[in-house]
mmCIF file of C-alpha atoms in Angstrom:
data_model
loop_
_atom_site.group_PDB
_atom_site.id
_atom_site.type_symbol
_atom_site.label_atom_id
_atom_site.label_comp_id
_atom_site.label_asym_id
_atom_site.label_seq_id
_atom_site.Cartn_x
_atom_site.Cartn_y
_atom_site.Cartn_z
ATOM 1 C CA UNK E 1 203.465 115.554 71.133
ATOM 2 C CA UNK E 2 206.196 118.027 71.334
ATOM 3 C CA UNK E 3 205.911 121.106 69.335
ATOM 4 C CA UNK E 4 209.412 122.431 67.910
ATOM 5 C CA UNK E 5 209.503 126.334 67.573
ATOM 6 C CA UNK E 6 212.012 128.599 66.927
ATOM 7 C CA UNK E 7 211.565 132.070 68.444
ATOM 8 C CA UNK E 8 213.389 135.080 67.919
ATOM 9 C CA UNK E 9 216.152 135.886 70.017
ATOM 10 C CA UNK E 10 217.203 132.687 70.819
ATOM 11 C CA UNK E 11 220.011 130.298 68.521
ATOM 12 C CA UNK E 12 218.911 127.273 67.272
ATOM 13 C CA UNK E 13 215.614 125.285 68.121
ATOM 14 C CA UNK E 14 214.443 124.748 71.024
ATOM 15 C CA UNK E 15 212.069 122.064 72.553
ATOM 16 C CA UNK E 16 209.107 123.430 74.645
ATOM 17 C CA UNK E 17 205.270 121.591 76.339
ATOM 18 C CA UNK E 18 204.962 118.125 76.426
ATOM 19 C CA UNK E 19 201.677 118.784 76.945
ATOM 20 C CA UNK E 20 200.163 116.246 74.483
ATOM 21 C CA UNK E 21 197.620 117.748 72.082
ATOM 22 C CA UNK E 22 194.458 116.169 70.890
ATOM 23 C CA UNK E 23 192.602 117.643 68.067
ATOM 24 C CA UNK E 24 189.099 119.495 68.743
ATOM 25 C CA UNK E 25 186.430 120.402 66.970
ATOM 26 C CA UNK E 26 185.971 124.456 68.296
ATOM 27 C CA UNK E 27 189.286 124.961 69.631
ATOM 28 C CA UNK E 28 192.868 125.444 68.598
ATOM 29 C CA UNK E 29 195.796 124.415 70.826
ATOM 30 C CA UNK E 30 199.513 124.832 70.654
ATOM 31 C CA UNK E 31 202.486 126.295 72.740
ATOM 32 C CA UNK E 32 204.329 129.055 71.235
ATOM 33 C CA UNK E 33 206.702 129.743 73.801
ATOM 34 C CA UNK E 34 208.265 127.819 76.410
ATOM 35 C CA UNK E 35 206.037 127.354 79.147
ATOM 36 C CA UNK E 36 203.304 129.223 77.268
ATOM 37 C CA UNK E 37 200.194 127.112 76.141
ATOM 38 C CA UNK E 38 197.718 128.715 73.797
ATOM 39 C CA UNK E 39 194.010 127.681 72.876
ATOM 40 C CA UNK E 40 192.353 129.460 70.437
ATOM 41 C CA UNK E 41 188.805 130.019 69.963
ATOM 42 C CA UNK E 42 187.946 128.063 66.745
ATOM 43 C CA UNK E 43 184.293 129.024 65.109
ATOM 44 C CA UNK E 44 185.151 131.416 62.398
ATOM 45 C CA UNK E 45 181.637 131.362 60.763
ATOM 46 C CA UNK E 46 180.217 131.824 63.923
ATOM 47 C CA UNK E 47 182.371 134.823 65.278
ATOM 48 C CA UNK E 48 183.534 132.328 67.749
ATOM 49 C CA UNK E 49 180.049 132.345 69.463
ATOM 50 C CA UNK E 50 180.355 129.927 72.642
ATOM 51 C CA UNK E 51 178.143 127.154 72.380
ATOM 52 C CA UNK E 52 178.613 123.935 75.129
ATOM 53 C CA UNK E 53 180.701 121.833 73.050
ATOM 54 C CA UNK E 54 183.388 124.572 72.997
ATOM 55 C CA UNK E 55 183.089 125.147 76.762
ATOM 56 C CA UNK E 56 183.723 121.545 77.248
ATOM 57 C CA UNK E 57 186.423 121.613 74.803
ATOM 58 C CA UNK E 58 188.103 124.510 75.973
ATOM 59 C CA UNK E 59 187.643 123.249 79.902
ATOM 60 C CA UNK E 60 189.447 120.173 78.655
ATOM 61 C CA UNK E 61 192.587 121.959 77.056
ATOM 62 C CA UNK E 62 192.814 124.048 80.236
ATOM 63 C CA UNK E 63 192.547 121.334 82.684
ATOM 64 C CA UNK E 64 195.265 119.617 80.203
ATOM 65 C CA UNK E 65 197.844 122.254 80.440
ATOM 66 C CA UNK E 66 196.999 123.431 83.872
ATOM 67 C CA UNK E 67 198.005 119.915 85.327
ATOM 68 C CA UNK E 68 201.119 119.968 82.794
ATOM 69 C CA UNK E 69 204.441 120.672 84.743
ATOM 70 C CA UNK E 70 206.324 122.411 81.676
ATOM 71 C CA UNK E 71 203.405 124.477 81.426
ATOM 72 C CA UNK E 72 203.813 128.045 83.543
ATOM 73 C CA UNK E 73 201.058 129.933 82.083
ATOM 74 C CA UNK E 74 197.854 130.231 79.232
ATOM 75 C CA UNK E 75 196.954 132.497 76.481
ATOM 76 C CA UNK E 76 193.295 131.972 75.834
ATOM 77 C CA UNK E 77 192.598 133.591 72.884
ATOM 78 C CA UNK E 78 190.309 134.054 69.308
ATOM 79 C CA UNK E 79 190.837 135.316 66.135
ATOM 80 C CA UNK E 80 191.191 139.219 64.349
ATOM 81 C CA UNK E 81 187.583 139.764 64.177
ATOM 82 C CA UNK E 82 186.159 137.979 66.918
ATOM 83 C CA UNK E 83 187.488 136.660 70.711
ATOM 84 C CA UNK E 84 183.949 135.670 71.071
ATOM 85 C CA UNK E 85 181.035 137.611 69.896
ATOM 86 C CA UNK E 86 178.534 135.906 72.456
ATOM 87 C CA UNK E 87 176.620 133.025 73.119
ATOM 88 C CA UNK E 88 175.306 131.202 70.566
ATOM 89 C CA UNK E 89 171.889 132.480 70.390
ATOM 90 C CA UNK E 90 170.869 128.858 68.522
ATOM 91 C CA UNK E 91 171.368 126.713 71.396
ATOM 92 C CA UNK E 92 169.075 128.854 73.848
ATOM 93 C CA UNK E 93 166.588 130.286 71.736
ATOM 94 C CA UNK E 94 163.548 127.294 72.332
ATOM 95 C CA UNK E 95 165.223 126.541 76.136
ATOM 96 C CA UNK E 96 162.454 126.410 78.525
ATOM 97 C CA UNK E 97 163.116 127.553 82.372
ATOM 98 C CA UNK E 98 162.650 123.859 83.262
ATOM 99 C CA UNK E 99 165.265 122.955 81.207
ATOM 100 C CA UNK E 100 167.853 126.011 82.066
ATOM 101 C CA UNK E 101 167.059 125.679 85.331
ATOM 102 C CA UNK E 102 167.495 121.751 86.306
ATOM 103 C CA UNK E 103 170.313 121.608 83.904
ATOM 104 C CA UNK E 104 172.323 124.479 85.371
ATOM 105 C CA UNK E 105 172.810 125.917 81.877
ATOM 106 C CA UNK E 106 176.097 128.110 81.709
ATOM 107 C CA UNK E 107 177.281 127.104 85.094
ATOM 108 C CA UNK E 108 180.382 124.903 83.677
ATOM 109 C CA UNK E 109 181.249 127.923 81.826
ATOM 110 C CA UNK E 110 182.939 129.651 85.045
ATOM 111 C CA UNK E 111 184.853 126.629 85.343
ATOM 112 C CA UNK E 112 187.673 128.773 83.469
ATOM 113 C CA UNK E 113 188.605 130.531 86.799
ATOM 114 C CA UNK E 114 189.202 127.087 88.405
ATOM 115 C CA UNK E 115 192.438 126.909 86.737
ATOM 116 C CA UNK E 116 195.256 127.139 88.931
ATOM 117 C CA UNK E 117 197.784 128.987 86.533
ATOM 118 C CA UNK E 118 197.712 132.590 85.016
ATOM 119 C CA UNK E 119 194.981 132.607 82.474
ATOM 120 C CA UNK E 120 196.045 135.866 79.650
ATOM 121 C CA UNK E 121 193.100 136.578 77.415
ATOM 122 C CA UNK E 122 194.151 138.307 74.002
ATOM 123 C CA UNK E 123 191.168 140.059 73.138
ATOM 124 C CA UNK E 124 190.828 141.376 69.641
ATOM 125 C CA UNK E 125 187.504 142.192 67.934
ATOM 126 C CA UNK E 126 184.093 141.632 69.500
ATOM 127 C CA UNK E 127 183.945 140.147 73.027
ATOM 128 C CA UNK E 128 179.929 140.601 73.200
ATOM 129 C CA UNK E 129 178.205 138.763 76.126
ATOM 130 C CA UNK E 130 179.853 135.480 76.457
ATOM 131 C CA UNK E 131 182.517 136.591 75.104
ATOM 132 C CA UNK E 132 183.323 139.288 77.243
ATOM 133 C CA UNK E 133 182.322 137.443 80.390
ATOM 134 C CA UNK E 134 184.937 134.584 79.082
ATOM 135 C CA UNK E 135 187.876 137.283 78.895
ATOM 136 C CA UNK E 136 186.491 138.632 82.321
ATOM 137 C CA UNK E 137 187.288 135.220 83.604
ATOM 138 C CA UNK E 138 191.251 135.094 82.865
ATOM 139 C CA UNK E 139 193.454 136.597 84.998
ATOM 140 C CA UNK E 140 194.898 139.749 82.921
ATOM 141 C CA UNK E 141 193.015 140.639 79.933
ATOM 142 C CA UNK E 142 195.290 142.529 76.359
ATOM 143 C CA UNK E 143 193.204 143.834 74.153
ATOM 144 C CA UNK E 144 193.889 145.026 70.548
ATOM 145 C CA UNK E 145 193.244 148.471 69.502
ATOM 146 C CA UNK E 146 189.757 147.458 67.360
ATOM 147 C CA UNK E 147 188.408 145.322 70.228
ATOM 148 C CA UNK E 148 184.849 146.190 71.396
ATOM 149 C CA UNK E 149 183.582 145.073 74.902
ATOM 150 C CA UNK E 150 179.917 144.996 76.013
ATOM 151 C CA UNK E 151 177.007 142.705 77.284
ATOM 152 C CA UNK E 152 174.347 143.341 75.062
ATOM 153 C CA UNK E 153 172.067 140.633 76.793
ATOM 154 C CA UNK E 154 169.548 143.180 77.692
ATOM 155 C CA UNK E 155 168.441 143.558 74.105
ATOM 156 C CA UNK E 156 167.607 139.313 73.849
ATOM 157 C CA UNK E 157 165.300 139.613 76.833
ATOM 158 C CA UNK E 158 167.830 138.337 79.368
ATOM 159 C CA UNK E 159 170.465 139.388 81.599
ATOM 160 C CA UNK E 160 174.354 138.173 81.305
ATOM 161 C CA UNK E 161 174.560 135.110 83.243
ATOM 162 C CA UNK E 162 178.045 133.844 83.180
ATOM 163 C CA UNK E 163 179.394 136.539 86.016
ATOM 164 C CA UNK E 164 178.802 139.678 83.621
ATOM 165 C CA UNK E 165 176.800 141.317 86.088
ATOM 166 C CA UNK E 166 179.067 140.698 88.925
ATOM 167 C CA UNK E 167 182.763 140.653 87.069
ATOM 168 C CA UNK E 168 182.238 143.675 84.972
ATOM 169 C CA UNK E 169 180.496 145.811 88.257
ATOM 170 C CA UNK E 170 183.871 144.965 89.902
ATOM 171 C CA UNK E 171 186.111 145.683 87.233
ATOM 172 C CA UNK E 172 184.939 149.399 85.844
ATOM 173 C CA UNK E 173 182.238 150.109 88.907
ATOM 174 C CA UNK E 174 178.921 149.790 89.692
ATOM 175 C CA UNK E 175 177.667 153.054 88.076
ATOM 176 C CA UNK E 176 179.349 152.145 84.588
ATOM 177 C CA UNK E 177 178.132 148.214 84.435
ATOM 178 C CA UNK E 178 174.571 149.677 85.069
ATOM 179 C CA UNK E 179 175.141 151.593 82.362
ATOM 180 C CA UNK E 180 176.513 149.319 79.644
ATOM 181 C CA UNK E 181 173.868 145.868 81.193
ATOM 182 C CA UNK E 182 171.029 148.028 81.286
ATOM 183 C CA UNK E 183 171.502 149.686 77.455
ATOM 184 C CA UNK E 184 173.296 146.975 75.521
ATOM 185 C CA UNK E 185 175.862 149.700 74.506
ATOM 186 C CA UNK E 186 179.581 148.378 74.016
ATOM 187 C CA UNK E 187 182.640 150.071 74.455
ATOM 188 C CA UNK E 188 186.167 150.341 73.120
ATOM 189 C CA UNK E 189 189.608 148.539 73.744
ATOM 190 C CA UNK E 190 190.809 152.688 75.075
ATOM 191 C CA UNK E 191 187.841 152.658 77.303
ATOM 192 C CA UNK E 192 188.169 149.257 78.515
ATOM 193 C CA UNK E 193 192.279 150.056 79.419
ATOM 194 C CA UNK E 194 191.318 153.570 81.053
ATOM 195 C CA UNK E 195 188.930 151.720 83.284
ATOM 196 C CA UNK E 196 191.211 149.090 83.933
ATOM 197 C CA UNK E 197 189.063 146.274 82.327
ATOM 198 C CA UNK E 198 192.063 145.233 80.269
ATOM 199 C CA UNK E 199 196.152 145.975 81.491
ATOM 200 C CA UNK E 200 197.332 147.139 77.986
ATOM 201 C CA UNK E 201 196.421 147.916 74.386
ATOM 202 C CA UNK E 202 198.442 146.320 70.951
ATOM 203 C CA UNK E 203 197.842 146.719 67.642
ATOM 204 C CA UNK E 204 196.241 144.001 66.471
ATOM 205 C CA UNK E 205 198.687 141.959 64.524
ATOM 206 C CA UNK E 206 200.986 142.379 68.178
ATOM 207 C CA UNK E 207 198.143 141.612 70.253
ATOM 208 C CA UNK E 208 199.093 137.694 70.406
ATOM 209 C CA UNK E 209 202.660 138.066 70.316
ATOM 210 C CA UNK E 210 202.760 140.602 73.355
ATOM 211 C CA UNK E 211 200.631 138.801 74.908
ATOM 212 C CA UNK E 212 202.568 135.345 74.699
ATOM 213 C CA UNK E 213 205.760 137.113 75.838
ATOM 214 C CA UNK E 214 204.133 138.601 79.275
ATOM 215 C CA UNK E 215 202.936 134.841 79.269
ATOM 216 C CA UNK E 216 206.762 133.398 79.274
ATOM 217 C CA UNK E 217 207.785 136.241 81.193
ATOM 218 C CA UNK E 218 205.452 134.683 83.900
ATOM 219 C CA UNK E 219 205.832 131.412 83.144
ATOM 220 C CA UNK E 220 210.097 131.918 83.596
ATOM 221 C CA UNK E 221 208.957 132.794 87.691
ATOM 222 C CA UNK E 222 208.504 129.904 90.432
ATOM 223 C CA UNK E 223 205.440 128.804 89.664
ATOM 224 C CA UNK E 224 204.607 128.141 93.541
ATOM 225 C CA UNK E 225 205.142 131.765 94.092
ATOM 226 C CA UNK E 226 203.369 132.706 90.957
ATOM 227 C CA UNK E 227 200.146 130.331 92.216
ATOM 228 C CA UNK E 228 200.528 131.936 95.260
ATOM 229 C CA UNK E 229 200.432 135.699 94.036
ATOM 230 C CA UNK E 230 196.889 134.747 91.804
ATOM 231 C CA UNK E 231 195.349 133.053 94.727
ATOM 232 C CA UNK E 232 196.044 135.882 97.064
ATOM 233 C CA UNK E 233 194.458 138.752 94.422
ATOM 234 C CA UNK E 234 191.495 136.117 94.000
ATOM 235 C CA UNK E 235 191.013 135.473 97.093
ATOM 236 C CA UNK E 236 191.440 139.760 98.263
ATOM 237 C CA UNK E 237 188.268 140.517 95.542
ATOM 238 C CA UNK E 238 185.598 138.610 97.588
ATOM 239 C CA UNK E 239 186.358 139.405 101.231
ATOM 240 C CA UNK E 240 187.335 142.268 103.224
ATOM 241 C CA UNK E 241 190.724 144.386 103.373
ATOM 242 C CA UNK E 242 191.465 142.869 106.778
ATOM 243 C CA UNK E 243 191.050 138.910 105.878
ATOM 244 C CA UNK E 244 192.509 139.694 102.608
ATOM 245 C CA UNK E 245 195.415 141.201 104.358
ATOM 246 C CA UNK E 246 195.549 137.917 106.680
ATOM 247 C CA UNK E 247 195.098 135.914 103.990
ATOM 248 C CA UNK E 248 198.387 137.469 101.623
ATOM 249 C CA UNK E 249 200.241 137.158 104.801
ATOM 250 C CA UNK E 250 200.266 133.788 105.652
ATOM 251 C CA UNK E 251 201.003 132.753 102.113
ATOM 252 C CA UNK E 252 203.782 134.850 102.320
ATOM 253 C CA UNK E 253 205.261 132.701 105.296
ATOM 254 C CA UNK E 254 204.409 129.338 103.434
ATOM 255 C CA UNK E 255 206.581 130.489 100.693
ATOM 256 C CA UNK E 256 209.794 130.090 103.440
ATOM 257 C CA UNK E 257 209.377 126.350 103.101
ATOM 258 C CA UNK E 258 209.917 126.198 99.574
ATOM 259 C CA UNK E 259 213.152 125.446 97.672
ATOM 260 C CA UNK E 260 212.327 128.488 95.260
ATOM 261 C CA UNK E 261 212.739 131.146 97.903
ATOM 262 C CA UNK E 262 215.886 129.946 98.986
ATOM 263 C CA UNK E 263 217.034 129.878 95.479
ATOM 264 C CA UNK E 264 215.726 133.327 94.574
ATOM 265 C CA UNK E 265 217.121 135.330 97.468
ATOM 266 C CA UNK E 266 220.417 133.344 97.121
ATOM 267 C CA UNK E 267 220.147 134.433 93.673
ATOM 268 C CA UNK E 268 219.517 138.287 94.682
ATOM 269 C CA UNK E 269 222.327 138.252 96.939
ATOM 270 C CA UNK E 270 224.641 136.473 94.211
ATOM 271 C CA UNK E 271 223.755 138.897 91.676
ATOM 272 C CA UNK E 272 222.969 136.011 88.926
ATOM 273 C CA UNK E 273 219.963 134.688 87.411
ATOM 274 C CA UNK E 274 217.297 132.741 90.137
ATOM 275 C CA UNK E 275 216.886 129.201 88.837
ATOM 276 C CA UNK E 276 213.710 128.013 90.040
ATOM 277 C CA UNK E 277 212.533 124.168 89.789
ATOM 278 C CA UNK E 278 209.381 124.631 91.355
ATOM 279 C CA UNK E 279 209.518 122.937 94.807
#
Protein backbone atom coordinates (compact mmCIF):
# COMPACT_ATOMS: atom_id res chain seq x y z
CA UNK A 1 0.00 0.00 0.00
CA UNK A 2 1.27 3.39 -0.70
CA UNK A 3 0.73 6.01 1.83
CA UNK A 4 0.07 9.64 0.27
CA UNK A 5 1.39 12.52 2.57
CA UNK A 6 1.80 15.91 2.14
CA UNK A 7 4.62 17.53 4.14
CA UNK A 8 5.43 20.95 4.64
CA UNK A 9 7.74 22.58 2.46
CA UNK A 10 7.16 20.76 -0.43
CA UNK A 11 4.14 21.66 -3.42
CA UNK A 12 1.72 19.28 -4.04
CA UNK A 13 1.59 15.51 -2.88
CA UNK A 14 3.98 13.42 -3.02
CA UNK A 15 4.20 9.53 -3.15
CA UNK A 16 6.60 7.89 -0.59
CA UNK A 17 7.29 3.60 0.86
CA UNK A 18 5.91 0.97 -0.96
CA UNK A 19 6.59 -0.84 1.82
CA UNK A 20 3.26 -2.74 2.11
CA UNK A 21 1.64 -2.52 5.55
CA UNK A 22 -0.17 -5.24 7.35
CA UNK A 23 -2.16 -4.46 10.35
CA UNK A 24 -0.86 -5.63 13.97
CA UNK A 25 -2.15 -6.11 17.00
CA UNK A 26 0.73 -4.04 19.40
CA UNK A 27 2.23 -2.02 16.82
CA UNK A 28 1.57 0.95 14.60
CA UNK A 29 3.24 1.36 11.18
CA UNK A 30 3.34 4.08 8.61
CA UNK A 31 5.91 6.29 6.66
CA UNK A 32 5.73 9.89 7.24
CA UNK A 33 8.41 11.02 5.18
CA UNK A 34 10.01 9.81 2.19
CA UNK A 35 12.26 7.15 2.95
CA UNK A 36 11.26 7.34 6.62
CA UNK A 37 9.29 4.26 8.06
CA UNK A 38 7.77 4.58 11.49
CA UNK A 39 6.42 1.80 13.97
CA UNK A 40 4.90 2.79 16.90
CA UNK A 41 4.63 1.08 20.07
CA UNK A 42 0.87 0.24 20.39
CA UNK A 43 -0.30 -0.87 24.18
CA UNK A 44 -1.75 2.24 25.60
CA UNK A 45 -3.34 0.51 28.68
CA UNK A 46 -0.31 -1.14 29.25
CA UNK A 47 2.22 1.87 29.02
CA UNK A 48 3.46 0.05 26.04
CA UNK A 49 4.94 -2.73 28.30
CA UNK A 50 6.83 -5.27 25.85
CA UNK A 51 5.39 -8.52 25.99
CA UNK A 52 6.56 -11.37 23.05
CA UNK A 53 3.84 -10.81 20.73
CA UNK A 54 4.99 -7.17 20.29
CA UNK A 55 8.65 -8.22 19.91
CA UNK A 56 7.60 -10.48 17.19
CA UNK A 57 5.47 -7.89 15.76
CA UNK A 58 7.78 -5.20 15.88
CA UNK A 59 10.81 -7.68 14.51
CA UNK A 60 8.44 -8.25 11.62
CA UNK A 61 7.80 -4.47 10.66
CA UNK A 62 11.57 -3.94 10.91
CA UNK A 63 12.66 -6.81 8.91
CA UNK A 64 9.75 -5.44 6.43
CA UNK A 65 11.12 -2.04 5.94
CA UNK A 66 14.71 -2.91 6.42
CA UNK A 67 14.59 -5.19 3.22
CA UNK A 68 12.38 -2.33 1.49
CA UNK A 69 14.52 -0.37 -1.15
CA UNK A 70 12.50 3.06 -0.81
CA UNK A 71 13.07 2.72 2.72
CA UNK A 72 16.49 4.75 3.97
CA UNK A 73 15.88 4.79 7.56
CA UNK A 74 13.34 3.90 10.92
CA UNK A 75 11.77 5.82 13.63
CA UNK A 76 10.88 3.34 16.30
CA UNK A 77 8.85 5.00 18.52
CA UNK A 78 5.75 5.05 21.45
CA UNK A 79 3.40 7.33 22.58
CA UNK A 80 3.41 10.86 25.04
CA UNK A 81 3.40 8.99 28.19
CA UNK A 82 5.11 5.93 27.55
CA UNK A 83 8.04 4.59 24.80
CA UNK A 84 7.88 1.53 26.85
CA UNK A 85 7.55 1.41 30.53
CA UNK A 86 9.11 -2.22 30.82
CA UNK A 87 8.47 -5.67 30.43
CA UNK A 88 5.36 -6.92 31.01
CA UNK A 89 5.66 -8.15 34.43
CA UNK A 90 2.43 -10.69 33.56
CA UNK A 91 4.16 -12.82 31.19
CA UNK A 92 7.23 -13.62 33.60
CA UNK A 93 5.84 -13.51 36.89
CA UNK A 94 5.07 -17.72 37.32
CA UNK A 95 8.25 -18.44 34.64
CA UNK A 96 10.31 -21.10 36.10
CA UNK A 97 14.30 -21.17 35.30
CA UNK A 98 13.56 -24.33 33.26
CA UNK A 99 11.37 -22.60 31.23
CA UNK A 100 13.48 -19.11 30.82
CA UNK A 101 16.30 -20.94 30.42
CA UNK A 102 15.56 -23.71 27.53
CA UNK A 103 13.38 -21.21 25.88
CA UNK A 104 15.95 -18.43 25.66
CA UNK A 105 13.38 -15.95 27.00
CA UNK A 106 14.22 -12.28 25.80
CA UNK A 107 16.90 -13.35 23.45
CA UNK A 108 14.77 -12.43 20.12
CA UNK A 109 14.36 -9.16 21.69
CA UNK A 110 18.05 -7.96 20.60
CA UNK A 111 17.10 -8.93 17.28
CA UNK A 112 16.36 -5.02 16.84
CA UNK A 113 20.14 -4.32 16.32
CA UNK A 114 20.18 -6.86 13.44
CA UNK A 115 18.66 -4.36 11.26
CA UNK A 116 20.81 -3.14 8.68
CA UNK A 117 19.46 0.56 8.42
CA UNK A 118 19.58 3.52 10.97
CA UNK A 119 17.22 2.64 13.71
CA UNK A 120 16.03 6.52 15.52
CA UNK A 121 14.23 5.88 18.76
CA UNK A 122 11.87 8.89 19.82
CA UNK A 123 11.75 8.49 23.36
CA UNK A 124 9.11 10.36 25.27
CA UNK A 125 7.82 9.37 28.73
CA UNK A 126 8.93 6.28 30.64
CA UNK A 127 11.52 3.98 29.00
CA UNK A 128 11.77 1.68 32.31
CA UNK A 129 13.63 -1.68 31.83
CA UNK A 130 12.60 -3.01 28.55
CA UNK A 131 11.89 -0.09 27.49
CA UNK A 132 14.98 1.58 27.92
CA UNK A 133 17.05 -1.39 26.82
CA UNK A 134 14.73 -1.27 23.45
CA UNK A 135 15.75 2.54 22.82
CA UNK A 136 19.39 1.45 23.83
CA UNK A 137 19.16 -0.84 20.89
CA UNK A 138 18.52 1.85 17.95
CA UNK A 139 21.14 3.59 16.60
CA UNK A 140 20.59 7.39 17.86
CA UNK A 141 18.20 7.80 20.58
CA UNK A 142 15.79 11.76 20.83
CA UNK A 143 14.29 12.07 23.76
CA UNK A 144 11.52 14.54 24.83
CA UNK A 145 11.99 16.87 27.61
CA UNK A 146 9.54 14.65 30.24
CA UNK A 147 11.23 11.35 29.30
CA UNK A 148 12.57 9.29 32.26
CA UNK A 149 15.26 6.54 31.70
CA UNK A 150 16.16 3.78 34.20
CA UNK A 151 16.29 -0.09 34.78
CA UNK A 152 14.48 -0.61 37.75
CA UNK A 153 14.87 -4.52 37.49
CA UNK A 154 16.69 -4.66 40.70
CA UNK A 155 13.57 -3.90 42.67
CA UNK A 156 11.55 -7.30 40.88
CA UNK A 157 14.33 -9.56 42.09
CA UNK A 158 16.16 -9.67 38.76
CA UNK A 159 18.69 -8.01 36.79
CA UNK A 160 18.00 -6.27 33.15
CA UNK A 161 18.49 -8.91 30.71
CA UNK A 162 17.99 -7.55 27.30
CA UNK A 163 21.72 -5.76 27.14
CA UNK A 164 20.83 -3.16 30.03
CA UNK A 165 23.71 -4.13 31.92
CA UNK A 166 26.09 -4.06 29.10
CA UNK A 167 24.46 -1.11 26.70
CA UNK A 168 23.80 1.35 29.40
CA UNK A 169 27.64 0.63 31.18
CA UNK A 170 28.86 1.64 27.67
CA UNK A 171 26.78 4.46 27.03
CA UNK A 172 27.04 6.76 30.47
CA UNK A 173 30.06 4.50 32.20
CA UNK A 174 30.57 1.90 34.37
CA UNK A 175 30.43 3.91 37.65
CA UNK A 176 26.92 5.52 36.70
CA UNK A 177 25.11 2.06 35.36
CA UNK A 178 26.22 0.59 38.80
CA UNK A 179 24.57 3.19 40.17
CA UNK A 180 21.18 3.40 38.45
CA UNK A 181 21.09 -1.20 38.08
CA UNK A 182 22.01 -1.55 41.51
CA UNK A 183 19.23 1.18 43.07
CA UNK A 184 16.39 1.09 40.58
CA UNK A 185 16.66 4.96 40.46
CA UNK A 186 15.74 6.58 36.95
CA UNK A 187 16.92 9.56 35.48
CA UNK A 188 15.90 12.44 33.25
CA UNK A 189 15.79 13.18 29.39
CA UNK A 190 18.76 16.38 30.57
CA UNK A 191 20.70 13.72 32.28
CA UNK A 192 20.39 11.16 29.73
CA UNK A 193 21.64 14.04 26.81
CA UNK A 194 24.57 15.32 29.20
CA UNK A 195 25.77 11.77 29.40
CA UNK A 196 25.32 11.18 25.94
CA UNK A 197 22.64 8.39 26.34
CA UNK A 198 20.40 10.27 23.93
CA UNK A 199 21.91 12.99 20.91
CA UNK A 200 19.24 15.72 21.56
CA UNK A 201 16.27 16.88 23.62
CA UNK A 202 12.53 18.21 21.99
CA UNK A 203 9.67 19.20 23.51
CA UNK A 204 7.44 16.69 23.44
CA UNK A 205 4.88 17.48 20.84
CA UNK A 206 8.43 18.02 18.40
CA UNK A 207 9.93 14.98 19.62
CA UNK A 208 8.46 12.82 16.55
CA UNK A 209 8.61 15.38 14.05
CA UNK A 210 12.43 16.19 14.70
CA UNK A 211 13.04 13.06 14.90
CA UNK A 212 11.46 11.97 11.43
CA UNK A 213 13.30 14.85 9.72
CA UNK A 214 17.01 13.70 10.99
CA UNK A 215 15.41 10.33 9.71
CA UNK A 216 14.90 11.77 5.91
CA UNK A 217 17.85 13.75 6.31
CA UNK A 218 19.61 10.28 6.52
CA UNK A 219 17.57 8.51 4.49
CA UNK A 220 18.29 11.43 1.39
CA UNK A 221 22.35 9.94 1.76
CA UNK A 222 23.63 6.73 -0.27
CA UNK A 223 22.40 4.27 1.63
CA UNK A 224 25.63 1.98 0.92
CA UNK A 225 27.65 4.66 2.50
CA UNK A 226 25.16 5.23 5.20
CA UNK A 227 25.24 1.10 5.97
CA UNK A 228 28.68 1.44 5.86
CA UNK A 229 29.14 4.40 8.45
CA UNK A 230 26.63 2.22 11.17
CA UNK A 231 28.55 -0.91 10.63
CA UNK A 232 31.86 0.72 11.17
CA UNK A 233 30.62 2.58 14.74
CA UNK A 234 29.07 -1.00 15.58
CA UNK A 235 31.61 -2.79 14.80
CA UNK A 236 34.46 0.07 16.70
CA UNK A 237 32.23 -0.52 20.26
CA UNK A 238 33.24 -4.23 20.69
CA UNK A 239 36.90 -4.41 19.66
CA UNK A 240 39.92 -2.46 20.09
CA UNK A 241 41.02 1.12 18.69
CA UNK A 242 43.50 -0.60 16.38
CA UNK A 243 41.02 -3.31 14.60
CA UNK A 244 38.41 -0.74 14.75
CA UNK A 245 40.69 1.57 12.96
CA UNK A 246 41.44 -1.40 10.35
CA UNK A 247 38.15 -2.18 10.19
CA UNK A 248 36.72 1.79 9.16
CA UNK A 249 39.52 1.70 6.76
CA UNK A 250 38.89 -0.91 4.55
CA UNK A 251 35.26 0.02 4.26
CA UNK A 252 36.39 3.18 3.30
CA UNK A 253 38.23 1.64 0.15
CA UNK A 254 35.12 -0.61 -0.70
CA UNK A 255 33.16 2.49 -1.01
CA UNK A 256 35.56 3.34 -4.40
CA UNK A 257 33.68 0.59 -6.20
CA UNK A 258 30.43 2.01 -5.82
CA UNK A 259 28.46 4.19 -8.28
CA UNK A 260 27.51 6.58 -5.25
CA UNK A 261 31.03 7.80 -4.67
CA UNK A 262 31.59 8.62 -8.07
CA UNK A 263 28.40 10.47 -8.11
CA UNK A 264 28.98 12.33 -4.85
CA UNK A 265 32.48 13.65 -5.47
CA UNK A 266 31.41 14.49 -9.09
CA UNK A 267 28.73 16.22 -7.38
CA UNK A 268 31.23 18.16 -4.88
CA UNK A 269 33.33 19.17 -7.63
CA UNK A 270 30.16 20.32 -9.78
CA UNK A 271 28.85 22.29 -7.04
CA UNK A 272 25.13 20.70 -7.44
CA UNK A 273 23.14 18.37 -5.53
CA UNK A 274 24.74 14.41 -5.30
CA UNK A 275 22.08 12.12 -6.74
CA UNK A 276 22.60 8.87 -5.29
CA UNK A 277 20.75 5.54 -6.58
CA UNK A 278 22.29 3.32 -4.27
CA UNK A 279 24.73 1.08 -6.24
Amino acid sequence: MIKITRIQGFRGVRKFSTTKTRTYDHILTSTPAEGVFQVTLNRPKALNALCTPLIYELRDAMRTADCDSSIGAIVMTGSERAFAAGADIKEMKDMTFAQAYSQEFIKSWSQATDIRKPVLAAVNGYALGGGCELAMMADIIYAGEKAVFGQPEIKLGIIPGAGGTQRLMRAIGKARAMHFILTGDTFTAEQALAWGLVADVYPVSELVPATVRVAQKIAAQGKLAVQAAKEAINYGTTVGLESGLEYERRLFHSLFATSDQKEGMAAFVEKRQANFEDK
